[in-house]
PDB file of C-alpha atoms and ligand atoms in Angstrom:
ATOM      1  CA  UNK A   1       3.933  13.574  -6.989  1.00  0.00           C
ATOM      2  CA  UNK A   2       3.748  12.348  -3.298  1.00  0.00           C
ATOM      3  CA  UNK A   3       5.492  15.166  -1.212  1.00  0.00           C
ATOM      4  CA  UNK A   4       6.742  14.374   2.622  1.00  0.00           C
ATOM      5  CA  UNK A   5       7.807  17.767   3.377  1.00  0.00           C
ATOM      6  CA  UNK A   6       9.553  17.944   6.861  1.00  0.00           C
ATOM      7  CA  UNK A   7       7.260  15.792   8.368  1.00  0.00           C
ATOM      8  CA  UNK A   8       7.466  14.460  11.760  1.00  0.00           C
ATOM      9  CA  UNK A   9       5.323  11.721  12.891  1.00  0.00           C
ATOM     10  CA  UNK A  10       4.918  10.152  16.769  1.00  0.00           C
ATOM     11  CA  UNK A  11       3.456   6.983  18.222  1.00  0.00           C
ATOM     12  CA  UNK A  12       3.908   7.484  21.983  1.00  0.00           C
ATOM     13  CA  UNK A  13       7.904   7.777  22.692  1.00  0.00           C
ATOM     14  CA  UNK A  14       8.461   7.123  19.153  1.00  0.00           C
ATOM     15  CA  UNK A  15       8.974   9.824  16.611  1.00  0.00           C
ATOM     16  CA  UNK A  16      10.025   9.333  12.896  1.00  0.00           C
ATOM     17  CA  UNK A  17      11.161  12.113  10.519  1.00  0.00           C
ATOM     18  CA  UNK A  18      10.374  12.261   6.327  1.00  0.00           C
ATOM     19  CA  UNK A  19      11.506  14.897   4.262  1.00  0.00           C
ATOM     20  CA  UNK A  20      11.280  14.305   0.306  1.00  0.00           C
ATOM     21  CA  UNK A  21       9.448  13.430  -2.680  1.00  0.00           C
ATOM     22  CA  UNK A  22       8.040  10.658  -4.825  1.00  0.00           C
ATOM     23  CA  UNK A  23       7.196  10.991  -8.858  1.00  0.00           C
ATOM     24  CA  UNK A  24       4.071  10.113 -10.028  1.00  0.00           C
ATOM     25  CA  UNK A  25       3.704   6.419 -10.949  1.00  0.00           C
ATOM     26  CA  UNK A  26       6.763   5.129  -9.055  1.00  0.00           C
ATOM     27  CA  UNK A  27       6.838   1.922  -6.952  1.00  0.00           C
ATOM     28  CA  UNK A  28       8.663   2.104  -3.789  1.00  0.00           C
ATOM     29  CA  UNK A  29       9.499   0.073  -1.802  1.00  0.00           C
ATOM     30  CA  UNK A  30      10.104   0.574   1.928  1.00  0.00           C
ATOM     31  CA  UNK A  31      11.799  -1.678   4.210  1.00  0.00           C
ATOM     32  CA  UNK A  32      13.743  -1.819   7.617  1.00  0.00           C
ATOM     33  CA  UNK A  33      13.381  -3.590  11.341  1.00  0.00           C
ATOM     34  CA  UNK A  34      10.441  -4.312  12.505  1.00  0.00           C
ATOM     35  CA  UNK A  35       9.323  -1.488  14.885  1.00  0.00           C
ATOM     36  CA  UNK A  36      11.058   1.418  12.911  1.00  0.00           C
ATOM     37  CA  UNK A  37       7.787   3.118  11.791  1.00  0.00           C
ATOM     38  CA  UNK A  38       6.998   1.562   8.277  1.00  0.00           C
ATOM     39  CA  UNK A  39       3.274   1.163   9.067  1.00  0.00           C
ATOM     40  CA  UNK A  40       3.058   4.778  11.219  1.00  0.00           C
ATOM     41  CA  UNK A  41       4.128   5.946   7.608  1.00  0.00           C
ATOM     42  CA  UNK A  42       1.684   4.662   5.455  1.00  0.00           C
ATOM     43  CA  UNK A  43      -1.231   5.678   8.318  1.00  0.00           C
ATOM     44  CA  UNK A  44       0.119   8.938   8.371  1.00  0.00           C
ATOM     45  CA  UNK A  45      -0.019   9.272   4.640  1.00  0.00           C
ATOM     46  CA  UNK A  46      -3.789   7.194   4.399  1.00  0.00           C
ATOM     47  CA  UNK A  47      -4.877   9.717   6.636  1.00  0.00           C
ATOM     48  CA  UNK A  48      -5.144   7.596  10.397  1.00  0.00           C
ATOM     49  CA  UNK A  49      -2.105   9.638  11.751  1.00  0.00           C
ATOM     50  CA  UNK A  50      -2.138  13.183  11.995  1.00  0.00           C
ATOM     51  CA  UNK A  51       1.519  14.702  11.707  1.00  0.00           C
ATOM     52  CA  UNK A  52       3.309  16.111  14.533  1.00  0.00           C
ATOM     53  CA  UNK A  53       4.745  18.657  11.750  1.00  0.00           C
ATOM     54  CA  UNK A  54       5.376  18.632   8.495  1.00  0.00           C
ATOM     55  CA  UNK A  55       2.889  18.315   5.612  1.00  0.00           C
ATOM     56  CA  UNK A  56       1.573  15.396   3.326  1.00  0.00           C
ATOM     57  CA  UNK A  57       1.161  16.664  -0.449  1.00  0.00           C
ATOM     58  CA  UNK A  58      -0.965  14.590  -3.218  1.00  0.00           C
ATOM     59  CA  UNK A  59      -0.068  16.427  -6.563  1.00  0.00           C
ATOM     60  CA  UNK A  60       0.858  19.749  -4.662  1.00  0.00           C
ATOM     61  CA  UNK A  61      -2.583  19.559  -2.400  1.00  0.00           C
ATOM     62  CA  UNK A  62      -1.970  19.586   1.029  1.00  0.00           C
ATOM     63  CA  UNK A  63      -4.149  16.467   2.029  1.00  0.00           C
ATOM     64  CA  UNK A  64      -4.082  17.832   6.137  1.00  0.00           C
ATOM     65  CA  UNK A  65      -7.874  18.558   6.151  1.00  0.00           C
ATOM     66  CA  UNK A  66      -8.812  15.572   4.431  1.00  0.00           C
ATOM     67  CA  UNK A  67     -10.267  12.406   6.343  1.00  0.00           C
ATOM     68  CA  UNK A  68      -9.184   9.158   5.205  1.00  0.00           C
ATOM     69  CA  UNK A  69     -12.155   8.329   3.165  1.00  0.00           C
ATOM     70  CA  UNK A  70     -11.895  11.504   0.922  1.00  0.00           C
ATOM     71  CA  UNK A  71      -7.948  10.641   0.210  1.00  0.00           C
ATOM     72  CA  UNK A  72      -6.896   9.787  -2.805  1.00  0.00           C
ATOM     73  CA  UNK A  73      -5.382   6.739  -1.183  1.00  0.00           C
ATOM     74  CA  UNK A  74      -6.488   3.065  -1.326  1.00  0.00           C
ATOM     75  CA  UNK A  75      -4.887   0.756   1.398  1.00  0.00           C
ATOM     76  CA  UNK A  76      -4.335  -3.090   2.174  1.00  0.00           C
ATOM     77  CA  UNK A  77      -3.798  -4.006   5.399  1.00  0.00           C
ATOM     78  CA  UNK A  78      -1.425  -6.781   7.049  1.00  0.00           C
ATOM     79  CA  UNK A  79      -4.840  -8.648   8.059  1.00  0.00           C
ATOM     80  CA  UNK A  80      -8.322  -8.202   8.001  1.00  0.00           C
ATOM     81  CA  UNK A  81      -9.202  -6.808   4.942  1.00  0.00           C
ATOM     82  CA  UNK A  82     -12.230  -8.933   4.166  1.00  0.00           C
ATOM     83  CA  UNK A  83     -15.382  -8.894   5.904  1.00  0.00           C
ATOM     84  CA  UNK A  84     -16.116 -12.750   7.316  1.00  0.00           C
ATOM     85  CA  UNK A  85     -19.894 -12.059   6.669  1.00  0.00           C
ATOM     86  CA  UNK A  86     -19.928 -11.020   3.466  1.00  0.00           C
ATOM     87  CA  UNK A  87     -19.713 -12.667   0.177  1.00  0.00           C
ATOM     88  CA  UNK A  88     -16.602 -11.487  -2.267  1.00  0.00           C
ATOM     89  CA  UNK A  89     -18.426  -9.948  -4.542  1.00  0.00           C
ATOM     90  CA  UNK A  90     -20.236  -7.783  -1.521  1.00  0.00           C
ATOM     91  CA  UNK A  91     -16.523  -7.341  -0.007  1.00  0.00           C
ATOM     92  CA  UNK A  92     -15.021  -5.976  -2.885  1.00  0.00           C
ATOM     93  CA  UNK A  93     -18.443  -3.794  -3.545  1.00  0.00           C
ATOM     94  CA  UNK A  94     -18.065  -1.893  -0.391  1.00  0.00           C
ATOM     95  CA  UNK A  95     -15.013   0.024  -1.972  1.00  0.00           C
ATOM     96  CA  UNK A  96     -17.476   1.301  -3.891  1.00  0.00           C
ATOM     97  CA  UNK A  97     -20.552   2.056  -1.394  1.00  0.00           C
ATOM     98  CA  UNK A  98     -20.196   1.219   1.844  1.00  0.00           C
ATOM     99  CA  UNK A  99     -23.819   0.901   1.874  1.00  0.00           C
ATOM    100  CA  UNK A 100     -23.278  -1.726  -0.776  1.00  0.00           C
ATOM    101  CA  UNK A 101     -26.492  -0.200  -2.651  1.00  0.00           C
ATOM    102  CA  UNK A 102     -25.137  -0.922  -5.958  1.00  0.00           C
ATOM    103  CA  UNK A 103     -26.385   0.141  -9.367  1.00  0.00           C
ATOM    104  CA  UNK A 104     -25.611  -2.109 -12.336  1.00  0.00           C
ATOM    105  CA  UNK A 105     -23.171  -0.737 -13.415  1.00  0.00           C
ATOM    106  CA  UNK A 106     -21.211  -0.619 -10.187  1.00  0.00           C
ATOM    107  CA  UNK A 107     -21.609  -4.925 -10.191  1.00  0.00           C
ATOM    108  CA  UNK A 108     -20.357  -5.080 -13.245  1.00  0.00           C
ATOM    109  CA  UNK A 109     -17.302  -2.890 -12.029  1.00  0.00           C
ATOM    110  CA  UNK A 110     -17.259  -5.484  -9.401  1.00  0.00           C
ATOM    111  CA  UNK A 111     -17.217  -8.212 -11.695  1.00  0.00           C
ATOM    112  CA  UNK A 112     -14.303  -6.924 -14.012  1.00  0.00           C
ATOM    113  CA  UNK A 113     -12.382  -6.480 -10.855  1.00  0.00           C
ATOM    114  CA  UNK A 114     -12.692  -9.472  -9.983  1.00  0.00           C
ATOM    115  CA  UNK A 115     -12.250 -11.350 -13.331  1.00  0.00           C
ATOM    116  CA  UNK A 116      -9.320  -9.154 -13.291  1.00  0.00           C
ATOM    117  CA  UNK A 117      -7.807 -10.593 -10.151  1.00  0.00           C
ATOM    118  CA  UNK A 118      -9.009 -14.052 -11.474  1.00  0.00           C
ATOM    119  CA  UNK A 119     -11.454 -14.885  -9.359  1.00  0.00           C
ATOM    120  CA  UNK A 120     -14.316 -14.813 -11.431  1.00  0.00           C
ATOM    121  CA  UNK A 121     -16.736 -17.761 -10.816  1.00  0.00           C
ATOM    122  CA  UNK A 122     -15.977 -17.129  -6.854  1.00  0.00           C
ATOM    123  CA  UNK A 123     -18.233 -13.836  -6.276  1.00  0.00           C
ATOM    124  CA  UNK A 124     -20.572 -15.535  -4.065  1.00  0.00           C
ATOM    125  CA  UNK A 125     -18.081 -17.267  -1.722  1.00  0.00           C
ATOM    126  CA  UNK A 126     -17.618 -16.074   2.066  1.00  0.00           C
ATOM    127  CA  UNK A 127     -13.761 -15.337   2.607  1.00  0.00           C
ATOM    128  CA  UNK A 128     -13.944 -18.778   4.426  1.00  0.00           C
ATOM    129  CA  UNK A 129     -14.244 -20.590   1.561  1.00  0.00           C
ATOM    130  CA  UNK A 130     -11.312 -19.320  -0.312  1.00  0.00           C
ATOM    131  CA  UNK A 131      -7.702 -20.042  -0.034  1.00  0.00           C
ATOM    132  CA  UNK A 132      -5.237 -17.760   1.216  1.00  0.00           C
ATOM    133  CA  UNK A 133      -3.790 -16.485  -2.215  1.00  0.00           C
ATOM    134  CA  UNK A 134      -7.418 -16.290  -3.392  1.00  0.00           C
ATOM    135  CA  UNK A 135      -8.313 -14.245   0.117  1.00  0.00           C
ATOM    136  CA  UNK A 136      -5.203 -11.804  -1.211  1.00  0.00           C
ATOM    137  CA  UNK A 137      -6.764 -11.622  -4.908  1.00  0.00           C
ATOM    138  CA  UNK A 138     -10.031 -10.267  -3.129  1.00  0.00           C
ATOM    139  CA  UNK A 139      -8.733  -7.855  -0.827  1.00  0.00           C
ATOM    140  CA  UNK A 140      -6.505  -6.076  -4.287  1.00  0.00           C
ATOM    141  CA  UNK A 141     -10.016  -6.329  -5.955  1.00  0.00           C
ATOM    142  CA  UNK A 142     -11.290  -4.154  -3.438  1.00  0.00           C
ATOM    143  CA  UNK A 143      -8.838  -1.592  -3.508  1.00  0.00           C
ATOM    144  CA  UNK A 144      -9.057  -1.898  -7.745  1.00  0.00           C
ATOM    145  CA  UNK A 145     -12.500  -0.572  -7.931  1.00  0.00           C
ATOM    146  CA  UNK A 146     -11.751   2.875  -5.827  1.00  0.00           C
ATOM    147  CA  UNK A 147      -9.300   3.543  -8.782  1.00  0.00           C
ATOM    148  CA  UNK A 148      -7.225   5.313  -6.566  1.00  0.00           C
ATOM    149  CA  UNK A 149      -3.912   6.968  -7.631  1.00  0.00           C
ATOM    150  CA  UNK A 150      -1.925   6.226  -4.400  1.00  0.00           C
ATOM    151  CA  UNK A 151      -2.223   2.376  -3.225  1.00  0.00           C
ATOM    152  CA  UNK A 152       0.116   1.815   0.009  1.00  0.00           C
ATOM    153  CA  UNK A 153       0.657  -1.735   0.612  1.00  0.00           C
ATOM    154  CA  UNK A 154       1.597  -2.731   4.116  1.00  0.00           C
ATOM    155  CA  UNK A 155       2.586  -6.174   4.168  1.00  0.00           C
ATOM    156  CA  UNK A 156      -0.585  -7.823   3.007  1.00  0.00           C
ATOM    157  CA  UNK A 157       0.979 -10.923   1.613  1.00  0.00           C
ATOM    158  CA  UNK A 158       2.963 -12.149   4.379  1.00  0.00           C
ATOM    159  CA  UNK A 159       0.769 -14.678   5.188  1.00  0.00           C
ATOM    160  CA  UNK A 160       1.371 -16.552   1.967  1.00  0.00           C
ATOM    161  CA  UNK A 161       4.139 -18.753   1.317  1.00  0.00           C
ATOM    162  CA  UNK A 162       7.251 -17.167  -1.452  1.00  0.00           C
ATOM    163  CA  UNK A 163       5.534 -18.214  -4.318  1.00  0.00           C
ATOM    164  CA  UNK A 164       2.335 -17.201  -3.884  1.00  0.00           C
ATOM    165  CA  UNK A 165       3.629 -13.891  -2.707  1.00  0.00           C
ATOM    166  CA  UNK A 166       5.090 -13.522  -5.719  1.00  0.00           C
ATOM    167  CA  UNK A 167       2.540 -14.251  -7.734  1.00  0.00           C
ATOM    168  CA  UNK A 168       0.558 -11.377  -6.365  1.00  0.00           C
ATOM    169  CA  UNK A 169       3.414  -8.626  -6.386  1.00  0.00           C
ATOM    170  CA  UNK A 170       3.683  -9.428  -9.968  1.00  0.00           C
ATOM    171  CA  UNK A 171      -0.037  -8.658 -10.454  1.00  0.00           C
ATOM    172  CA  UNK A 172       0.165  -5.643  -8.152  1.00  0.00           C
ATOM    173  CA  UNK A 173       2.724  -4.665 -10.283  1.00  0.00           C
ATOM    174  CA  UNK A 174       0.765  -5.334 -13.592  1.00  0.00           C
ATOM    175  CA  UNK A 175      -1.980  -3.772 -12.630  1.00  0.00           C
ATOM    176  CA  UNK A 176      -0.603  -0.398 -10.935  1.00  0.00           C
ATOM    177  CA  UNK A 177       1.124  -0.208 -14.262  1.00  0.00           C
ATOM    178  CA  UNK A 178      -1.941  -0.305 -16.280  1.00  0.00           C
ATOM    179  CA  UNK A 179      -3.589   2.326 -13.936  1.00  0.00           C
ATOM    180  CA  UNK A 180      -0.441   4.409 -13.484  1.00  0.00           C
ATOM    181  CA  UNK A 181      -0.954   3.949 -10.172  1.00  0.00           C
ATOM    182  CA  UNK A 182       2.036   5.036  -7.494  1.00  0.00           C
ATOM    183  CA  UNK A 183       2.874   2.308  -5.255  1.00  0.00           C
ATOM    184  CA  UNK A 184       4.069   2.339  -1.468  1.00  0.00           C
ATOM    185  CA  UNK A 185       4.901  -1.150  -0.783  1.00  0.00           C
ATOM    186  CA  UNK A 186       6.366  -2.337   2.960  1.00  0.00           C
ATOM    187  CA  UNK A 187       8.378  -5.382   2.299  1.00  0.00           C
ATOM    188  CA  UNK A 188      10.542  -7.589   4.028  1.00  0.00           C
ATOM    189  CA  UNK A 189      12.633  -9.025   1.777  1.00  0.00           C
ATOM    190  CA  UNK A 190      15.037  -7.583  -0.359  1.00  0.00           C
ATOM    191  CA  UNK A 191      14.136  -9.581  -2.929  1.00  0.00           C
ATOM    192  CA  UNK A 192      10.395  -8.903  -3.297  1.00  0.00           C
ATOM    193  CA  UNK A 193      11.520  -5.516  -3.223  1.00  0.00           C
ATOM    194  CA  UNK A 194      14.124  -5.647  -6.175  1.00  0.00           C
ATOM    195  CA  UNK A 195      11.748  -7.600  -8.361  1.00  0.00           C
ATOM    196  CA  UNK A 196       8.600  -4.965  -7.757  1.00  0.00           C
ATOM    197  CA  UNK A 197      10.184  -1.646  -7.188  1.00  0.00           C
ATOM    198  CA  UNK A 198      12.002   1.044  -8.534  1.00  0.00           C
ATOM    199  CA  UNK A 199      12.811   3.079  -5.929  1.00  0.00           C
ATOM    200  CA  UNK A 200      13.683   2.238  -2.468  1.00  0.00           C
ATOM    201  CA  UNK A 201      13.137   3.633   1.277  1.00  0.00           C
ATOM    202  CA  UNK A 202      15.278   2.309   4.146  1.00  0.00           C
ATOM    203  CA  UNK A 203      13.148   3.294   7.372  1.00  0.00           C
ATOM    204  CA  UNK A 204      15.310   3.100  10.410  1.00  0.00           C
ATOM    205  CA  UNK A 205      17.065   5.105  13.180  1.00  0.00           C
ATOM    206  CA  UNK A 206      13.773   7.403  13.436  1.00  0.00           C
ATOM    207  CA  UNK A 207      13.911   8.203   9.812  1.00  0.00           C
ATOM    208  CA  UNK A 208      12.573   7.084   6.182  1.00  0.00           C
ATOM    209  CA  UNK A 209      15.235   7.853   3.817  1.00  0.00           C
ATOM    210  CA  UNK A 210      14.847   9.613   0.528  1.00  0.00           C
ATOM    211  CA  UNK A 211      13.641   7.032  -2.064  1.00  0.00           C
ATOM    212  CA  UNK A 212      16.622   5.578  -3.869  1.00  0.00           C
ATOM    213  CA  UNK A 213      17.051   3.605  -7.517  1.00  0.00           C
ATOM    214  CA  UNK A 214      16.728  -0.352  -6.188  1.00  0.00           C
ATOM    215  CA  UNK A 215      19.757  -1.404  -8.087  1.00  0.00           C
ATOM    216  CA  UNK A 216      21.665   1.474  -7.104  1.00  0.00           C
ATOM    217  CA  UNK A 217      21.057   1.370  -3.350  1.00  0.00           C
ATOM    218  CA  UNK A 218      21.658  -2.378  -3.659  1.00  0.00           C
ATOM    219  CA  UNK A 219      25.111  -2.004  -5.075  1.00  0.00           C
ATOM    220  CA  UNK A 220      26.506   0.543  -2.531  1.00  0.00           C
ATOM    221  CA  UNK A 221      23.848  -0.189   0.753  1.00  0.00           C
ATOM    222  CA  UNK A 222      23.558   2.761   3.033  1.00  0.00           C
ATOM    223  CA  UNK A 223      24.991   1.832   6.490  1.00  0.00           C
ATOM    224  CA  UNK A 224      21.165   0.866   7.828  1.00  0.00           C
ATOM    225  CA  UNK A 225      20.287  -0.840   4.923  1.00  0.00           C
ATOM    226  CA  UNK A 226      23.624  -3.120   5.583  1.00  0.00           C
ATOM    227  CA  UNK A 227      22.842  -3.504   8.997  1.00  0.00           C
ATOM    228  CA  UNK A 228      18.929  -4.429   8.200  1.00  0.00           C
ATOM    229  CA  UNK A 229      20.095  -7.098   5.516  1.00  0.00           C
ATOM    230  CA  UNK A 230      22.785  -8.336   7.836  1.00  0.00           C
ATOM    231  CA  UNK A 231      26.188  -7.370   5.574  1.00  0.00           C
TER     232      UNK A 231
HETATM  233  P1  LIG B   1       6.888  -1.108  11.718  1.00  0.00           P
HETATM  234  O1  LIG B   1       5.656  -1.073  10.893  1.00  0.00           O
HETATM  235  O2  LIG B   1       8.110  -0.594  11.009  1.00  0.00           O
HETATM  236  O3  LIG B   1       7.159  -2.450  12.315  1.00  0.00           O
HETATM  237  P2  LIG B   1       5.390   0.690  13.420  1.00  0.00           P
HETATM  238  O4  LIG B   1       5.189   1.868  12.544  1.00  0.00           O
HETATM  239  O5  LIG B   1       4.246  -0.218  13.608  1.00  0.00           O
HETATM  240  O6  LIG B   1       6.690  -0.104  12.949  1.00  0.00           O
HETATM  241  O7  LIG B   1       5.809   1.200  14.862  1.00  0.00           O
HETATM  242  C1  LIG B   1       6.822   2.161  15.053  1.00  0.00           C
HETATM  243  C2  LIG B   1       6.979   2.455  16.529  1.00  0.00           C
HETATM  244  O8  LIG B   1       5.828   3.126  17.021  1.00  0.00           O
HETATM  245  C3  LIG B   1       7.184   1.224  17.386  1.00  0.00           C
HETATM  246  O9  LIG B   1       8.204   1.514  18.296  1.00  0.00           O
HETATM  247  C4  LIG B   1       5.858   1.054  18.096  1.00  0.00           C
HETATM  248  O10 LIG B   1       6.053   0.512  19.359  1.00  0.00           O
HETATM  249  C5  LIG B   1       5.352   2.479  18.185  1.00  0.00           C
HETATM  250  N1  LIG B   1       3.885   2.536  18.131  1.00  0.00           N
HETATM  251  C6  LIG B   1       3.112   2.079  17.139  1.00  0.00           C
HETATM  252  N2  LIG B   1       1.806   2.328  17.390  1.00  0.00           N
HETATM  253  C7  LIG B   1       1.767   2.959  18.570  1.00  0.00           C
HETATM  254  C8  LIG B   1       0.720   3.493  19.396  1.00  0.00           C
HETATM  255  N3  LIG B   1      -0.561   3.420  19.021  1.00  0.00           N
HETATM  256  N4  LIG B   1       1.072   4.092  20.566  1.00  0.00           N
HETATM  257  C9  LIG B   1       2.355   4.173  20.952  1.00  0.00           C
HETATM  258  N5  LIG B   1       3.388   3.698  20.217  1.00  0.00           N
HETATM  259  C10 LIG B   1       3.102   3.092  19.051  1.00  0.00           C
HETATM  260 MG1  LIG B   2       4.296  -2.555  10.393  1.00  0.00          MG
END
């Protein structure tokens, strides 16, 4: 179970309160205007943002004292997740070391990740010689092998077009189910967010709102969620 409990986070001026909890193995999705703290959530809660107050909790452990690296949290980013100078196979190996000395067995973990994201056959490319969707395939790979229990998503497909956006929320969502891993996803569309999650968080007004059933909140929208999907 993720716990928020009375947190309060703040960017400069901006401040952005969290109070409630998230079962194990849930995917939620969290959406709202752009600028209402979605990504100064998922820092806080990766470890890059230290809370004004309030906790963090992983399974009941207070993760305060622990540094981003030590979380049990894997990340993707909105951009820049692959390193231009290394090959895919040495991308998605730094999850592992960052050192990339890698023992056999780790390549071969590297391998299955990768065959598992389809791109085997491409290990040896440079990020420059893959398409955009295949780019997105790499960077999930990379998160796959730290076998994390938490994986917060913030926005890494928006670069792709609908389809191929799709395409990799369904395999984010295949795969987190076959790990049982609990999902944080930021989204801005409704619909991504229907067909991945289920549970919601409207972030807005300086707060993220207790997660939510999808269908339920999308039957009787709270009065930021109308205003965010313009009803
Ligand atoms: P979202 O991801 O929902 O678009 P953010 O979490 O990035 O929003 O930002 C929330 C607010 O925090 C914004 O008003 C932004 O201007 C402010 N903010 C973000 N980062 C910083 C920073 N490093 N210093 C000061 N203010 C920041
Ligand atoms: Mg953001």
């Amino acid at each position: 179970m993720l716990t928020l409990d009375a947190l309060t986070l703040r960017q400069g001026e901006f401040t952005l309160r969290a109070d409630w909890t998230l079962e194990r193995g849930r995917r939620l999705a969290i959406v709202g205007p752009s600028g209402a703290g979605k990504s100064t959530l998922l820092n806080a809660i990766a470890g890059f943002l230290e809370p004004e107050r309030g906790r963090i909790l992983w399974q009941e452990r207070d993760l305060g004292d622990q540094p981003p690296g030590r979380r049990p949290v894997a990340m993707l980013f909105q951009d820049g997740n692959l390193f231009p100078h290394l090959s895919v196979a040495q991308n998605v190996g730094l999850g592992l070391h960052p050192n990339l000395r890698l023992t056999r067995a780790d390549r071969e973990t590297v391998d299955r990740a990768l065959e598992r994201v389809g791109l085997a056959g491409l290990a040896k490319r440079r990020p420059a010689a893959l398409s955009g969707g295949q780019q997105s395939r790499a960077a999930l790979a990379r998160v796959l092998v730290l076998r994390r229990p938490l994986l917060l998503l913030d926005e890494p497909f928006s670069a792709l077009g609908p389809a191929l956006r799709r395409e990799m929320l369904a395999l984010v969502r295949e795969v987190t189910g076959e790990t049982g891993a609990t999902l944080l996803m930021v989204t801005h569309d409704p619909v991504d967010a229907e067909r991945i999650a289920d549970r919601i968080s409207v972030v807005a007004g300086g707060r993220a709102d207790t997660p939510a059933p999808v269908a339920e909140l999308f039957e009787n929208p709270t009065p930021d969620l109308r205003r965010y999907l313009g009803l």
